[in-house]
Amino acid sequence: MCGIVGFVGRDHAKEKIIDGLKRLEYRGYDSAGIALPINGKIEIRKHVGEIKNLEKIIGDADYDSSAGIGHTRWATHGVPSDVNAHPHGNSDNTIAIVHNGIIENYQEIKERLVKEYGITFKSDTDSEVIAHLIGVFYKGDLLEAVNKAVAEMRGAYAVGAIAAAEPDKIVAVRKDAPLVAGIGKGCNFIASDIPALLKYVREVYLIENNETVVLTKDDIKIYDEKGNTVKRDVFHVTWDADAAEKEGYEHFMLKEIHEQPKGIYETLTRRINDDGTINLDGISMTKEDIEGFNKIYIVACGTAYHAGLVGKLIIEKMARVPVEVDIASEFRYRDPFVDENTLFIAISQSGETLDTLAALREARKKGARILSVVNVVGSSVARESDDVFYTWAGPEIAVASTKAYTTQLICMYLIGLYMGSTKGTVDKELYTGMLEELKALPDKVERILQNEEDIAALAKQYHRREQVFFIGRGLDSGVSYEGSLKLKEISYINSFAIAAGELKHGTIALMEEETLVFALATQDFLYEKMVSNVEEIKARGARIVAVAKEGRTEIEKVADQVIYIPDCADEVAPVLAVVPLQIFAYYVARYRGCNIDKPKNLAKSVTVE
Ligand code: AGP
């Protein structure tokens, strides 16, 4: 998610915009910039890296004005660089824009602008097309030009625009990306998030979808998509800056758990064409490449590794190629069997995990083709891969990974379906059925989130436990490992995951009166086996919390409590089953008074061995 700040007032736009951008730094970004209308032109300053790099190039020169727009970029299209940073200008910088979101049809717009107007693009971004579109439509009325430009665009966007010929005006518009207008005294603001404005205003207008807002220093006008003026109530911000950064959530982790429906939607939907085929932009593997792979490795660490455990079963089922999942720190030292017929899939939220990067380099040395599933555009893992598959989860701030995990799973399904449909190892019925199941996931995750209170109550009941087990079979086994890690890393409880069928080979010796066990039983074809496993440990006095699909009530006879997830195909159940475990871990840690977003001894990205 990018950060947007705009200001119109009497003076010192630069100071207020830079200050607002700094309040958005918590969200993660890779570059920053500012655009100010000065002496009939728009002066754009932008730089890759931190805002302090931008401040250095601005310096104390008399680079200032009474209006302007600023931006912190979280790259989606185009690696982090000075030229890809926002704001973007049209050809003669008489228009400048900042953008948060993704313009899905930017390629066709770009081709038309080049062909019909001879425009030369400076950046690799989708956003730059907006500046040129407004530029070609601009005849002296910025609002009119913005409306015409927006009519050409498809996708998600919050856009702020300024024109050199109207230096004391900002026009902003939003569709599926946040935007607020701040009401000042003799000045007004726009921002992607309330925290950017809290130093200056406490009263805002929350701009709604498909609305446009026109700002001058004394007035804010809001229009609906038909051009009618909208009367909007003022929203009084009572949050402090810290709460505002989490948009009212107690912790980033809880905010990010709740962002999963959007992350799943963003990661999935933009890759499914209208005709149902999958477009893996950024993937250059050919049909021959895919048919040539006789082995696939999925290599990662921690939560990303757990996504690989699910990915293995999914990709093997669909692409009919042996898939081996390995922990990166093990893979790199065991001289693995890798050659030019190997596909090496690295999964990494940060794209900077040294063990994963080192394993990737080992595989490349041995001739493998490298595909990475990464959340940070332009990160080291991404840069060293032949193909990159981005999880569009947005910045993940909490150390405990949640939305990155579920979007990594989505990438596993899409890779399996893409390879399977390319090789003909997935029949039409399975392919179509899977796509329908995947598209239904955002709403089903939302339904589980509505059950948060019940899961929180369960967490309160068990938060004093010092040992918890997670068991499952098949896909549920991989999810058990993730559920156990979530609990372990933020509540410091000694939690332990094991394949349910393995219990009788030793671990069941630990089962005694009141031992707490989470039993995942979402796989229909393994359900009866799981019920028997639960009976076995129940007979030894354990306390069982089961996770099952709605309607599978048999397990209620043996489990003490059951968390139901919406019905779904076995294959996609991991995306749903993990959510109650995330919520449970979060509330246990909260009741235990732990530092949830920054657990002890942990870092968000482990860039050391
Ligand atoms: C996940 O909750 C943990 N914070 C940790 O295991 C993490 O998944 C692991 O360090 C890998 O990080 P990456 O995805 O950025 O490579």
Tab-separated table of N, CA, C and O and ligand atoms in Angstrom, residues 301-305 347-353 356 399-402 408 482 485-486 489 602-606, ligand 1:
chain	number	residue	atom	x	y	z
A	301	CYS	N	11.696	-20.629	4.724
A	301	CYS	CA	11.899	-20.692	6.185
A	301	CYS	C	10.574	-20.378	6.872
A	301	CYS	O	9.743	-19.684	6.307
A	302	GLY	N	10.430	-20.883	8.078
A	302	GLY	CA	9.308	-20.509	8.934
A	302	GLY	C	7.949	-20.638	8.264
A	302	GLY	O	7.633	-21.642	7.646
A	303	THR	N	7.189	-19.583	8.387
A	303	THR	CA	5.826	-19.592	7.840
A	303	THR	C	5.823	-19.848	6.345
A	303	THR	O	4.980	-20.569	5.813
A	304	ALA	N	6.798	-19.269	5.660
A	304	ALA	CA	6.892	-19.471	4.199
A	304	ALA	C	7.112	-20.947	3.898
A	304	ALA	O	6.577	-21.494	2.934
A	305	TYR	N	7.887	-21.615	4.738
A	305	TYR	CA	8.111	-23.061	4.570
A	305	TYR	C	6.798	-23.809	4.761
A	305	TYR	O	6.485	-24.735	3.998
A	347	ILE	N	10.024	-19.266	-1.475
A	347	ILE	CA	8.917	-18.470	-0.929
A	347	ILE	C	9.482	-17.586	0.179
A	347	ILE	O	10.188	-18.071	1.073
A	348	SER	N	9.206	-16.296	0.091
A	348	SER	CA	9.708	-15.386	1.131
A	348	SER	C	8.900	-14.094	1.182
A	348	SER	O	8.814	-13.380	0.183
A	349	GLN	N	8.302	-13.791	2.290
A	349	GLN	CA	7.541	-12.542	2.441
A	349	GLN	C	8.463	-11.361	2.219
A	349	GLN	O	8.202	-10.547	1.341
A	350	SER	N	9.571	-11.319	2.941
A	350	SER	CA	10.472	-10.157	2.878
A	350	SER	C	11.338	-10.166	1.626
A	350	SER	O	11.818	-9.142	1.169
A	351	GLY	N	11.611	-11.381	1.121
A	351	GLY	CA	12.544	-11.472	-0.008
A	351	GLY	C	13.974	-11.187	0.408
A	351	GLY	O	14.842	-10.986	-0.448
A	352	GLU	N	14.243	-11.152	1.722
A	352	GLU	CA	15.613	-10.833	2.213
A	352	GLU	C	16.154	-11.901	3.159
A	352	GLU	O	17.249	-11.744	3.681
A	353	THR	N	15.426	-12.975	3.371
A	353	THR	CA	15.876	-14.017	4.301
A	353	THR	C	17.136	-14.671	3.760
A	353	THR	O	17.101	-15.281	2.677
A	356	THR	N	17.180	-18.408	2.740
A	356	THR	CA	16.431	-18.670	1.496
A	356	THR	C	17.218	-18.181	0.291
A	356	THR	O	17.317	-18.861	-0.738
A	399	VAL	N	5.646	-9.017	13.090
A	399	VAL	CA	6.660	-10.063	12.892
A	399	VAL	C	5.993	-11.387	12.544
A	399	VAL	O	6.445	-12.125	11.679
A	400	ALA	N	4.889	-11.687	13.188
A	400	ALA	CA	4.185	-12.947	12.905
A	400	ALA	C	3.435	-12.807	11.587
A	400	ALA	O	2.578	-11.947	11.430
A	401	SER	N	3.784	-13.658	10.654
A	401	SER	CA	3.236	-13.554	9.298
A	401	SER	C	1.846	-14.173	9.229
A	401	SER	O	1.640	-15.302	9.661
A	402	THR	N	0.905	-13.433	8.661
A	402	THR	CA	-0.472	-13.955	8.543
A	402	THR	C	-0.968	-13.787	7.099
A	402	THR	O	-1.070	-14.761	6.375
A	408	GLN	N	0.481	-16.478	0.008
A	408	GLN	CA	1.449	-17.442	-0.539
A	408	GLN	C	0.718	-18.730	-0.952
A	408	GLN	O	1.018	-19.322	-2.004
A	482	GLU	N	1.842	-24.458	10.888
A	482	GLU	CA	1.700	-22.996	10.883
A	482	GLU	C	0.964	-22.530	12.129
A	482	GLU	O	1.366	-21.556	12.773
A	485	LEU	N	3.384	-22.596	15.010
A	485	LEU	CA	4.384	-21.515	14.987
A	485	LEU	C	3.764	-20.196	15.412
A	485	LEU	O	4.346	-19.429	16.184
A	486	LYS	N	2.569	-19.916	14.930
A	486	LYS	CA	1.889	-18.657	15.313
A	486	LYS	C	1.803	-18.557	16.834
A	486	LYS	O	2.136	-17.547	17.435
A	489	GLU	N	5.413	-18.281	18.613
A	489	GLU	CA	6.275	-17.097	18.426
A	489	GLU	C	5.697	-15.833	19.039
A	489	GLU	O	6.427	-14.883	19.278
A	602	LEU	N	12.853	-11.989	18.085
A	602	LEU	CA	12.502	-12.179	16.670
A	602	LEU	C	12.675	-10.888	15.875
A	602	LEU	O	12.542	-9.804	16.387
A	603	ALA	N	12.943	-11.058	14.569
A	603	ALA	CA	12.986	-9.916	13.638
A	603	ALA	C	12.025	-10.219	12.507
A	603	ALA	O	11.739	-11.385	12.210
A	604	LYS	N	11.547	-9.182	11.856
A	604	LYS	CA	10.599	-9.389	10.753
A	604	LYS	C	11.298	-10.035	9.563
A	604	LYS	O	10.716	-10.814	8.848
A	605	SER	N	12.571	-9.696	9.382
A	605	SER	CA	13.279	-10.343	8.280
A	605	SER	C	14.637	-10.801	8.799
A	605	SER	O	15.429	-10.002	9.296
A	606	VAL	N	14.903	-12.113	8.662
A	606	VAL	CA	16.139	-12.680	9.231
A	606	VAL	C	17.230	-12.660	8.163
A	606	VAL	O	17.346	-13.561	7.333
B	1	AGP	C1	6.607	-16.067	10.558
B	1	AGP	O1	5.534	-15.768	11.428
B	1	AGP	C2	7.933	-15.803	11.194
B	1	AGP	N1	8.066	-14.434	11.523
B	1	AGP	C3	9.118	-16.341	10.414
B	1	AGP	O2	9.086	-17.736	10.554
B	1	AGP	C4	9.176	-16.027	8.910
B	1	AGP	O3	8.144	-16.703	8.246
B	1	AGP	C5	10.517	-16.531	8.349
B	1	AGP	O4	11.556	-15.832	8.985
B	1	AGP	C6	10.631	-16.352	6.823
B	1	AGP	O5	10.546	-14.997	6.506
B	1	AGP	P1	10.359	-14.595	4.960
B	1	AGP	O6	9.022	-15.124	4.547
B	1	AGP	O7	10.425	-13.098	4.933
B	1	AGP	O8	11.465	-15.244	4.171
